[in-house]
PDB file of C-alpha atoms in Angstrom:
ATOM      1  CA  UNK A   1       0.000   0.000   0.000  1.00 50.00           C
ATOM      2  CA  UNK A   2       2.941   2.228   0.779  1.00 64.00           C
ATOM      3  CA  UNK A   3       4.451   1.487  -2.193  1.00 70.00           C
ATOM      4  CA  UNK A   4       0.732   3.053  -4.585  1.00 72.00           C
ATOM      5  CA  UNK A   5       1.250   5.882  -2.419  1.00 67.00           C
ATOM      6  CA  UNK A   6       5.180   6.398  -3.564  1.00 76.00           C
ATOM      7  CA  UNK A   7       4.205   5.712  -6.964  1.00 90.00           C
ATOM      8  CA  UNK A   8       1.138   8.114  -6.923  1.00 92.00           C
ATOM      9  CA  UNK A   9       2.893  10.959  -5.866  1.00 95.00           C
ATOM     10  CA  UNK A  10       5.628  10.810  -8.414  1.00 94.00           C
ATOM     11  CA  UNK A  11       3.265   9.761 -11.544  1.00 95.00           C
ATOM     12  CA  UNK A  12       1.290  13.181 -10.617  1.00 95.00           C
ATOM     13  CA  UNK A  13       5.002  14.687 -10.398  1.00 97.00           C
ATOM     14  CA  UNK A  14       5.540  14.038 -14.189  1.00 97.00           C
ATOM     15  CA  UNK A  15       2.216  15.454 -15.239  1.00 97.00           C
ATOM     16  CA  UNK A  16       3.100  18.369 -12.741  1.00 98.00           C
ATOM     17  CA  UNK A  17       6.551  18.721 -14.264  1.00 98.00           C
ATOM     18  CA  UNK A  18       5.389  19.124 -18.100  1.00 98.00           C
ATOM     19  CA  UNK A  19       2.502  21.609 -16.799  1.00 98.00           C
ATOM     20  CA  UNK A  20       5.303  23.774 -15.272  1.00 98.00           C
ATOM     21  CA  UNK A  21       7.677  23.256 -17.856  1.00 97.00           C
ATOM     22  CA  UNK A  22       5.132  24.746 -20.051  1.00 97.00           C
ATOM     23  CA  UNK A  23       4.149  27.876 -18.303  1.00 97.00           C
ATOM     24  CA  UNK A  24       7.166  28.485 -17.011  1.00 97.00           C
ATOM     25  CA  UNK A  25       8.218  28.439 -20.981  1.00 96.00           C
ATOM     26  CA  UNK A  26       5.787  30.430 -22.091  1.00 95.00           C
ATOM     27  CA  UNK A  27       5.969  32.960 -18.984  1.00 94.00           C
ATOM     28  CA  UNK A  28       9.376  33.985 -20.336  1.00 90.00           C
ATOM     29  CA  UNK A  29       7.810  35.617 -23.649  1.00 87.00           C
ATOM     30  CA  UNK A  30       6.652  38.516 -23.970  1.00 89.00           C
ATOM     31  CA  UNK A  31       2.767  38.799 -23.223  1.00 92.00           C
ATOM     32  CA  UNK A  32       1.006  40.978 -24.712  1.00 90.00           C
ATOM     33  CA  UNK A  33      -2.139  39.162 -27.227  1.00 92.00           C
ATOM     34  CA  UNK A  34      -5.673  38.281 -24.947  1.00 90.00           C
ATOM     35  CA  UNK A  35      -4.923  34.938 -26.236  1.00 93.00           C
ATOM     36  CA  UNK A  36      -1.615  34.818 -24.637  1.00 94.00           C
ATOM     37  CA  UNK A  37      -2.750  36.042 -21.770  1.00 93.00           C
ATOM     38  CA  UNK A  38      -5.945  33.318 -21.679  1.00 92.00           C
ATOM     39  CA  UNK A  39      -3.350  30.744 -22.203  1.00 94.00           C
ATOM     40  CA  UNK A  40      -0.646  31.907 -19.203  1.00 96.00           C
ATOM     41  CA  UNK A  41      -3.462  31.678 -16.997  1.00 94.00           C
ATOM     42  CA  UNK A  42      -4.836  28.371 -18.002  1.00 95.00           C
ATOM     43  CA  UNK A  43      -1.467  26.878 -17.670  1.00 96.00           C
ATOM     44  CA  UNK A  44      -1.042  28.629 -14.156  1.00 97.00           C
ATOM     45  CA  UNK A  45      -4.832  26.863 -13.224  1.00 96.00           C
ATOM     46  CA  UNK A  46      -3.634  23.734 -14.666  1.00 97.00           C
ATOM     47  CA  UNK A  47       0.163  23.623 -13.099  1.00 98.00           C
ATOM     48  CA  UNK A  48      -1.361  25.018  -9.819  1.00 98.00           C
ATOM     49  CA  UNK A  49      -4.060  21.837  -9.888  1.00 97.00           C
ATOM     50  CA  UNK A  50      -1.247  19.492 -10.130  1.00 98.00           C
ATOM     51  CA  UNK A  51       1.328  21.528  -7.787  1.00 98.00           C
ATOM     52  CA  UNK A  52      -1.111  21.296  -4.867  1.00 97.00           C
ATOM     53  CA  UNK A  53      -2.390  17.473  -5.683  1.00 97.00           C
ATOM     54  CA  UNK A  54       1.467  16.349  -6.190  1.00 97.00           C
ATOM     55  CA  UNK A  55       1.432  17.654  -2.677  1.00 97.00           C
ATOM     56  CA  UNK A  56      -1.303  15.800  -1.403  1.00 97.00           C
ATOM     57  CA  UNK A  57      -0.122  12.553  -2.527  1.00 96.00           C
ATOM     58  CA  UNK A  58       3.574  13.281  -1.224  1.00 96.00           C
ATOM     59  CA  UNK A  59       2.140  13.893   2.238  1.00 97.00           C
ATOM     60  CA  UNK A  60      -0.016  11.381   2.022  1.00 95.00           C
ATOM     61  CA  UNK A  61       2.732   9.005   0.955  1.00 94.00           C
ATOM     62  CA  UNK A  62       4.476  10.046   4.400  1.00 94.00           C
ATOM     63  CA  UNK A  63       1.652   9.518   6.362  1.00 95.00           C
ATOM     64  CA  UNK A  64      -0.603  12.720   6.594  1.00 96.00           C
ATOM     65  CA  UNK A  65      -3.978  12.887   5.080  1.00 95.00           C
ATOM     66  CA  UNK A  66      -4.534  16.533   3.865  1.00 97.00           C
ATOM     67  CA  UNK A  67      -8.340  16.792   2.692  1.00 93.00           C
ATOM     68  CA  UNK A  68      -8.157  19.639   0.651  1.00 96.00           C
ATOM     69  CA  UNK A  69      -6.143  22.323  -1.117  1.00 97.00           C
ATOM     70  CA  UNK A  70      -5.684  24.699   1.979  1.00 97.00           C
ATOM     71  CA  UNK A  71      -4.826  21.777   4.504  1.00 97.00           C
ATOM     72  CA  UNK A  72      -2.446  20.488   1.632  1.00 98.00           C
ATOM     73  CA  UNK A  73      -0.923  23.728   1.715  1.00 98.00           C
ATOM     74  CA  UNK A  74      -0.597  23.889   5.029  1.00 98.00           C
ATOM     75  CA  UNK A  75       0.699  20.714   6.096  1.00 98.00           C
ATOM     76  CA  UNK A  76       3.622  21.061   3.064  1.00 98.00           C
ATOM     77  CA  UNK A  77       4.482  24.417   4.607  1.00 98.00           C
ATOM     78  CA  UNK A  78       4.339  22.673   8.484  1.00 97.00           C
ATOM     79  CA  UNK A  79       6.883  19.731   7.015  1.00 97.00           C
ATOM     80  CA  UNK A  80       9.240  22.098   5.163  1.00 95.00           C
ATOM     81  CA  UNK A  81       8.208  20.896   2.083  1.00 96.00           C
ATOM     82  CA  UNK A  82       7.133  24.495   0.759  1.00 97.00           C
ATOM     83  CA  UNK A  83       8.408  27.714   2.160  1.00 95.00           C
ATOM     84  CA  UNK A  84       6.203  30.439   1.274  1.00 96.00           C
ATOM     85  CA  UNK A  85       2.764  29.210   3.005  1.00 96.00           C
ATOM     86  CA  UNK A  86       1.091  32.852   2.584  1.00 97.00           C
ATOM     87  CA  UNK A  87       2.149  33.394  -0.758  1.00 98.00           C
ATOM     88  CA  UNK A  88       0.665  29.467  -1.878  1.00 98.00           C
ATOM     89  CA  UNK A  89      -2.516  30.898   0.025  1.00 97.00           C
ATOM     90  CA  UNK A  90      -2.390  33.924  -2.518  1.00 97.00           C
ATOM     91  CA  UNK A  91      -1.983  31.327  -5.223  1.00 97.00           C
ATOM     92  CA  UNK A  92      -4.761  29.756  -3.995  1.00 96.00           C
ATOM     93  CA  UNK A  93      -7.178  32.076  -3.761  1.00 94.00           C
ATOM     94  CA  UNK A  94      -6.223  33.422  -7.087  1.00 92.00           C
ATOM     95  CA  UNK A  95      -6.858  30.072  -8.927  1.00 92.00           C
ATOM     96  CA  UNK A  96     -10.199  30.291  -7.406  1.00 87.00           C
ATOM     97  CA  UNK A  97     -10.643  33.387  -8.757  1.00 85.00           C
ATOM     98  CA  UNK A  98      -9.345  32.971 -12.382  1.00 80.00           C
ATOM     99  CA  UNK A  99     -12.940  32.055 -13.836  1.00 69.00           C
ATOM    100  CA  UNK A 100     -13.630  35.367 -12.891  1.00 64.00           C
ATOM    101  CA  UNK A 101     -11.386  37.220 -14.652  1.00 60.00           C
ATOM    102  CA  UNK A 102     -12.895  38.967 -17.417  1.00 71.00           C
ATOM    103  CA  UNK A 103     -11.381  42.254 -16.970  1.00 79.00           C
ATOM    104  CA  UNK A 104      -8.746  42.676 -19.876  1.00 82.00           C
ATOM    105  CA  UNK A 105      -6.698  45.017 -16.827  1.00 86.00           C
ATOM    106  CA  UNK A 106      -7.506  42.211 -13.836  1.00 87.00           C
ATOM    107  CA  UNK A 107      -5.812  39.509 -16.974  1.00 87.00           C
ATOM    108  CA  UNK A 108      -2.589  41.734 -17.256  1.00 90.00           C
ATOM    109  CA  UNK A 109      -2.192  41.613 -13.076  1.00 91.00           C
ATOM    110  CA  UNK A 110      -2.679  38.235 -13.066  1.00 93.00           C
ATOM    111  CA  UNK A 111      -0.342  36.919 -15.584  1.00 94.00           C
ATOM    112  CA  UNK A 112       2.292  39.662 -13.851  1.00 95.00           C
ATOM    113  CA  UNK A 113       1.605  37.863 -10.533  1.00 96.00           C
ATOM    114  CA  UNK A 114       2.328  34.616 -11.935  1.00 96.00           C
ATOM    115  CA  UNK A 115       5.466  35.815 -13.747  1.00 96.00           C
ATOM    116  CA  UNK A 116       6.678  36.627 -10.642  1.00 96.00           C
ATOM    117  CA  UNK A 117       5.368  35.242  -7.778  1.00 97.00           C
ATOM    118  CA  UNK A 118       3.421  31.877  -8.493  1.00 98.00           C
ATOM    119  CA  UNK A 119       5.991  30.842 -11.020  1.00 97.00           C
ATOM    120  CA  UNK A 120       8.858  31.067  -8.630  1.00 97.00           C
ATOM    121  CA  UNK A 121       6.592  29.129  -6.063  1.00 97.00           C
ATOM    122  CA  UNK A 122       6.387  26.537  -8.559  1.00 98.00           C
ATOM    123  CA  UNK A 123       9.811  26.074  -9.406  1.00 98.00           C
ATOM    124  CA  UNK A 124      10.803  25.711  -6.143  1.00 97.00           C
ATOM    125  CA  UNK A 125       8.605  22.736  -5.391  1.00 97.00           C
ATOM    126  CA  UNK A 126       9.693  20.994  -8.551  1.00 98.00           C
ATOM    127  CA  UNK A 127      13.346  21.403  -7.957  1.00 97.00           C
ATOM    128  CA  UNK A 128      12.394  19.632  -4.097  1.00 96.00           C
ATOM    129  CA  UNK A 129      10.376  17.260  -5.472  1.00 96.00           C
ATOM    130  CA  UNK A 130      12.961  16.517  -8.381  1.00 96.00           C
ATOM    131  CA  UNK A 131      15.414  15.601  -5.345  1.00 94.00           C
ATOM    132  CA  UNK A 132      12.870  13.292  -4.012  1.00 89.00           C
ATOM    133  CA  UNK A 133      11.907  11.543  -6.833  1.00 85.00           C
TER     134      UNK A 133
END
């Protein structure tokens, strides 16, 4: 049983990995179409889905059981595993509010903020998790 929960963990890893590989290629151009905009912040939904569920299953391959994106969150951020627990809150609350964004101005701020917050938040988990894997 141990053993699904090690091999959980890093088979969400790899789809984690090629959704931040992706933004975090495509974060490096210059944005400036709606449609590259729509497609930053997809990828930052999608990588952020995987980031906190790659978490789950890593804690819960060490023993915790996290229910939920904000206990995953904090439980990473209790164990060291992440080291920005207010800014993954931001994150958070953000990808909850991405649906929302409508607002060509709110867009721009959001694909700034993940240029150069979330995306450095993400990179650091998959260079820790890279090490564990």
């Amino acid at each position: 049983m141990d053993e699904m929960k090690d091999i959980r963990w890093k088979q969400r890893f790899e789809n984690f990995e090629k959704s931040f590989k992706l933004l975090e290629k495509y974060s490096s151009n210059s944005i400036s179409t709606e449609l590259e905009r729509a497609g930053i912040i997809q990828f930052f939904e999608t990588t952020f889905e995987l980031a906190w569920k790659v978490l789950k299953d890593y804690l819960e391959s060490e023993g915790y059981i996290p229910k939920s994106p904000r206990e995953s969150i904090k439980q990473a951020f209790q164990v060291e595993l992440i080291e920005d627990g207010h800014l993954w809150m931001e994150a958070l609350s953000k990808r909850n509010s991405t649906t929302h964004t409508y607002d060509q101005e709110l867009a721009e701020k959001l694909v700034k903020e993940i240029q150069e917050q979330f995306l450095p938040l993400f990179r650091d988990l998959y260079n820790k998790l890279l090490k564990e894997r």
